[in-house]
PDB file of C-alpha atoms in Angstrom:
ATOM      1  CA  UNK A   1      -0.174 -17.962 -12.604  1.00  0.00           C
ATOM      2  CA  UNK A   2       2.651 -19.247 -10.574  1.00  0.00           C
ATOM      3  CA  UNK A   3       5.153 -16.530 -12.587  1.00  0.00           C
ATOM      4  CA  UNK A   4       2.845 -13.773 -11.632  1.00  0.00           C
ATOM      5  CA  UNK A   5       2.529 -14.527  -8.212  1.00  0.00           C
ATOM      6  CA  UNK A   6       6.615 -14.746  -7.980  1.00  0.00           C
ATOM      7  CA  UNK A   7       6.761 -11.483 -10.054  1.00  0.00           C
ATOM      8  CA  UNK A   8       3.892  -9.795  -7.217  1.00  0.00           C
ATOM      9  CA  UNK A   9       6.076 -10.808  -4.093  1.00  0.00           C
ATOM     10  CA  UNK A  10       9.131  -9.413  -5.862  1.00  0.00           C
ATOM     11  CA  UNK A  11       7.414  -6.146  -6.331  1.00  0.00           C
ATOM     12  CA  UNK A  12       6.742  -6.011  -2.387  1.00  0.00           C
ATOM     13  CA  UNK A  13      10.097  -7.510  -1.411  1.00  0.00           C
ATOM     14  CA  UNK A  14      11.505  -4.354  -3.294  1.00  0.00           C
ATOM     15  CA  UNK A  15       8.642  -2.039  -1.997  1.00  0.00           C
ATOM     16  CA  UNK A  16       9.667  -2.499   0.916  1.00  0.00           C
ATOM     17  CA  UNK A  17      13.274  -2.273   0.517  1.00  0.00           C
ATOM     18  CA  UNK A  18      12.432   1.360  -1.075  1.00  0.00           C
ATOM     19  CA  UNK A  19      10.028   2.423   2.132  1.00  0.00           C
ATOM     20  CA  UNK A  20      12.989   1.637   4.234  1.00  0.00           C
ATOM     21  CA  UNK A  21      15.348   3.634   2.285  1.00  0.00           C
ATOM     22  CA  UNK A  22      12.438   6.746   2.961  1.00  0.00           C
ATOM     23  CA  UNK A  23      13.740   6.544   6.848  1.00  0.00           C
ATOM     24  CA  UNK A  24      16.973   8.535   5.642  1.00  0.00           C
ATOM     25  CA  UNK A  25      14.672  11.121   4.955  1.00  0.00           C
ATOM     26  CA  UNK A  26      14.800  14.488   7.046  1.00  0.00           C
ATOM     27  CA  UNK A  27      11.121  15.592   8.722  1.00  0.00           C
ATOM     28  CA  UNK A  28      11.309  18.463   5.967  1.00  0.00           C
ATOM     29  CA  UNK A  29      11.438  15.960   3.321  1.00  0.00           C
ATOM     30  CA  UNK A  30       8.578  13.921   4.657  1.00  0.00           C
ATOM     31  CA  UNK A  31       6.617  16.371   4.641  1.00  0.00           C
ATOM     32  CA  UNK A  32       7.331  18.551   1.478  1.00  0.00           C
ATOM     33  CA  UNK A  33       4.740  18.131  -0.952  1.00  0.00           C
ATOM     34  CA  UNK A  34       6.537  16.515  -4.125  1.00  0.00           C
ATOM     35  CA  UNK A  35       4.859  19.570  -6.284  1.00  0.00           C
ATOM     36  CA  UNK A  36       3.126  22.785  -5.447  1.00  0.00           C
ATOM     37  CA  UNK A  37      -0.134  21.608  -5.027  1.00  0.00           C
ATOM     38  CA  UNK A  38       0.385  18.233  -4.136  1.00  0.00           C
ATOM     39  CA  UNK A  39       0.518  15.584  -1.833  1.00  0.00           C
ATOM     40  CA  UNK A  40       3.490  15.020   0.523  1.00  0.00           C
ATOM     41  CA  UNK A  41       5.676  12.159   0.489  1.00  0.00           C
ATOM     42  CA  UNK A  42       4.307  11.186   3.821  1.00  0.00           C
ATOM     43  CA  UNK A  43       0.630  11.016   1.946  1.00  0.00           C
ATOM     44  CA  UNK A  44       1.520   9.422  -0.672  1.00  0.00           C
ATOM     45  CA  UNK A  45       2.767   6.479   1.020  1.00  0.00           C
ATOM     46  CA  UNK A  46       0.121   6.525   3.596  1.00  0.00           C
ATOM     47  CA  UNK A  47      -2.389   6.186   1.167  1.00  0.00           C
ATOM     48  CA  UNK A  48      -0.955   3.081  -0.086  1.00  0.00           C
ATOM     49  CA  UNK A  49      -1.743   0.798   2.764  1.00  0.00           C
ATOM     50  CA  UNK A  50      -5.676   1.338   2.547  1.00  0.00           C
ATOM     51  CA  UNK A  51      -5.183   0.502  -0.874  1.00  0.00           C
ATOM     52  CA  UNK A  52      -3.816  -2.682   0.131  1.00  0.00           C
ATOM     53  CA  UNK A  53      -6.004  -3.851   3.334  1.00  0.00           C
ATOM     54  CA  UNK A  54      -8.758  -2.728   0.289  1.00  0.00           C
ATOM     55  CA  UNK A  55      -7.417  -5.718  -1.580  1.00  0.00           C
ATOM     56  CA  UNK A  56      -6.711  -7.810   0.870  1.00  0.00           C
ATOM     57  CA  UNK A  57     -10.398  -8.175   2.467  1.00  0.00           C
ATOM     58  CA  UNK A  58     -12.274  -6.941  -0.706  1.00  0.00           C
ATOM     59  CA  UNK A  59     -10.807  -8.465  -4.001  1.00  0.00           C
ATOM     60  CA  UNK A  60      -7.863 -11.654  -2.645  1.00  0.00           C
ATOM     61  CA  UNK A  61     -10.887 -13.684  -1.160  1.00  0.00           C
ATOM     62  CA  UNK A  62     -12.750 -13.412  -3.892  1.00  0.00           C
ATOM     63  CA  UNK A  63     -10.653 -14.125  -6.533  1.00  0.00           C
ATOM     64  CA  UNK A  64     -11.801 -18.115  -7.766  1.00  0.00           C
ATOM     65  CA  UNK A  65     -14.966 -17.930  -6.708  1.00  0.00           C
ATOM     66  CA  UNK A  66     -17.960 -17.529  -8.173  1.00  0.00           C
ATOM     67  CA  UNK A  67     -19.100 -14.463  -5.921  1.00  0.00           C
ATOM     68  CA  UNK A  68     -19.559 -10.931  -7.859  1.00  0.00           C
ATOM     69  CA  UNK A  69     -16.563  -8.775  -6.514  1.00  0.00           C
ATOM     70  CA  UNK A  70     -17.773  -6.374  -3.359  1.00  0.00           C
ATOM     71  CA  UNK A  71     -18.187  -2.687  -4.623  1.00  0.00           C
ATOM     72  CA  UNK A  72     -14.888  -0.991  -4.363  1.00  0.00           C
ATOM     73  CA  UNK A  73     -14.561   2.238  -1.845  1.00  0.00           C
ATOM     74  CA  UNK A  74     -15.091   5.779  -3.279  1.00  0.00           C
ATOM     75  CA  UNK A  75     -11.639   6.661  -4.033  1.00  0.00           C
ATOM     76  CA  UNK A  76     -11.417  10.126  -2.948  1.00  0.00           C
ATOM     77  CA  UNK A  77     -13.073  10.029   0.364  1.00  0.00           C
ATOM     78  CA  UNK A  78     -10.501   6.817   0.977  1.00  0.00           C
ATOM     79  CA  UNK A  79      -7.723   9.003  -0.513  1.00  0.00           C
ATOM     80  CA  UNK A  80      -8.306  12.012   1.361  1.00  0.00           C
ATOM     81  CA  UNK A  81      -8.654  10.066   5.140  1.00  0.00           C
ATOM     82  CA  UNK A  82      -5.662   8.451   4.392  1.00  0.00           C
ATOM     83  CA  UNK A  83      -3.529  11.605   3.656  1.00  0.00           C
ATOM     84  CA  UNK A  84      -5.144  13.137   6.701  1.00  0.00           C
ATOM     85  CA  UNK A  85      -4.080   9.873   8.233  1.00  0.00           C
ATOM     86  CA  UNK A  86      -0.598  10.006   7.514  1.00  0.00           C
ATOM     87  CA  UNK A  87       0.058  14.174   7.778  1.00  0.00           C
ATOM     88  CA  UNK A  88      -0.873  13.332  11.541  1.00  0.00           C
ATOM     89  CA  UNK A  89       1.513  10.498  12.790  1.00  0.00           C
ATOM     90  CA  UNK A  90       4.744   9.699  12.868  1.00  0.00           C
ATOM     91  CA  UNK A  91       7.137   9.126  10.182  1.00  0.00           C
ATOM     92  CA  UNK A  92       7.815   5.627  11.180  1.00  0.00           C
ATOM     93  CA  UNK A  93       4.038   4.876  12.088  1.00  0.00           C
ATOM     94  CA  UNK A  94       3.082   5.276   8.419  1.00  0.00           C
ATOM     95  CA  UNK A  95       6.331   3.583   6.941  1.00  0.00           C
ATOM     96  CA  UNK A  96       5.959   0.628   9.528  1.00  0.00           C
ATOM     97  CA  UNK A  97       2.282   0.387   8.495  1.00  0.00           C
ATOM     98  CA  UNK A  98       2.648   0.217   4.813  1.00  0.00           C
ATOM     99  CA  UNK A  99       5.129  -2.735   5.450  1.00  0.00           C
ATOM    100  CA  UNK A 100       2.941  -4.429   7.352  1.00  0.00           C
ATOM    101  CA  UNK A 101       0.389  -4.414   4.483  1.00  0.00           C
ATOM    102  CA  UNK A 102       2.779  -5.039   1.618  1.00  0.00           C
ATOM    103  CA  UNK A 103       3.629  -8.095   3.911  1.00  0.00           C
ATOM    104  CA  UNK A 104       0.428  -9.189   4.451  1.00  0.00           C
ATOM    105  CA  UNK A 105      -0.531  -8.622   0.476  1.00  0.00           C
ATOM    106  CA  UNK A 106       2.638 -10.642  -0.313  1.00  0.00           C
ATOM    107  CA  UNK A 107       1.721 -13.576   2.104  1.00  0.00           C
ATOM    108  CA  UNK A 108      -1.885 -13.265   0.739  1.00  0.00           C
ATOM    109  CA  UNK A 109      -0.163 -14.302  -2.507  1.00  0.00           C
ATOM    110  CA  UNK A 110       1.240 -16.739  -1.213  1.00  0.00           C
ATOM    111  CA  UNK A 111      -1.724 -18.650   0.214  1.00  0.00           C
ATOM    112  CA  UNK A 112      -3.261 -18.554  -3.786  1.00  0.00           C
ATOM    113  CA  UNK A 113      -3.334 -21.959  -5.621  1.00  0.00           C
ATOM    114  CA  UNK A 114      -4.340 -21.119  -8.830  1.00  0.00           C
TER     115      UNK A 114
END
């Protein structure tokens, strides 16, 4: 368990490092959609952190104990706020925000003893 926690925070640690490379990006490239009828590269991140606050409140807590696991969102309404979400602010707002929850989801890791 202890190796897959380690290998988890890694992943973030370099998550992160990769959003922050994103901020070299032009406004254009933010905002192109990565395919002809696809998401941008602004909604594609910003669907990540509801994702993570998802497993953060809803699956972390619940993880050694004894509690069924709460129901899980319906994906595509989640999806589909989120991308509205993140087509509407800033650049920075949804990069800084999807640090802030690959923090948090690394710290949650952190505080698990099993």
């Amino acid at each position: 368990m202890q190796r897959d926690k380690i290998y988890i925070i890694k992943h973030d640690e370099r998550s992160i490092d990769w959003i922050n490379d994103l901020r070299r990006l032009s406004e254009n490239q933010w905002r192109m959609a990565i395919e002809p009828e696809k998401w941008s590269v602004a909604e594609v991140i910003g669907h990540l952190p509801s994702w993570d606050e998802f497993v953060l409140n809803h699956r972390l807590p619940f993880l050694f104990t004894e509690e069924p696991l709460p129901t899980g969102p319906d994906a595509a309404q989640l999806n589909k706020m989120a991308a509205k979400k993140s087509r509407e602010q800033p650049m920075l707002a949804t990069l800084t925000d999807f640090i802030f929850h690959e923090e948090s989801i690394a710290s949650g890791h952190t505080t698990i003893d099993r």
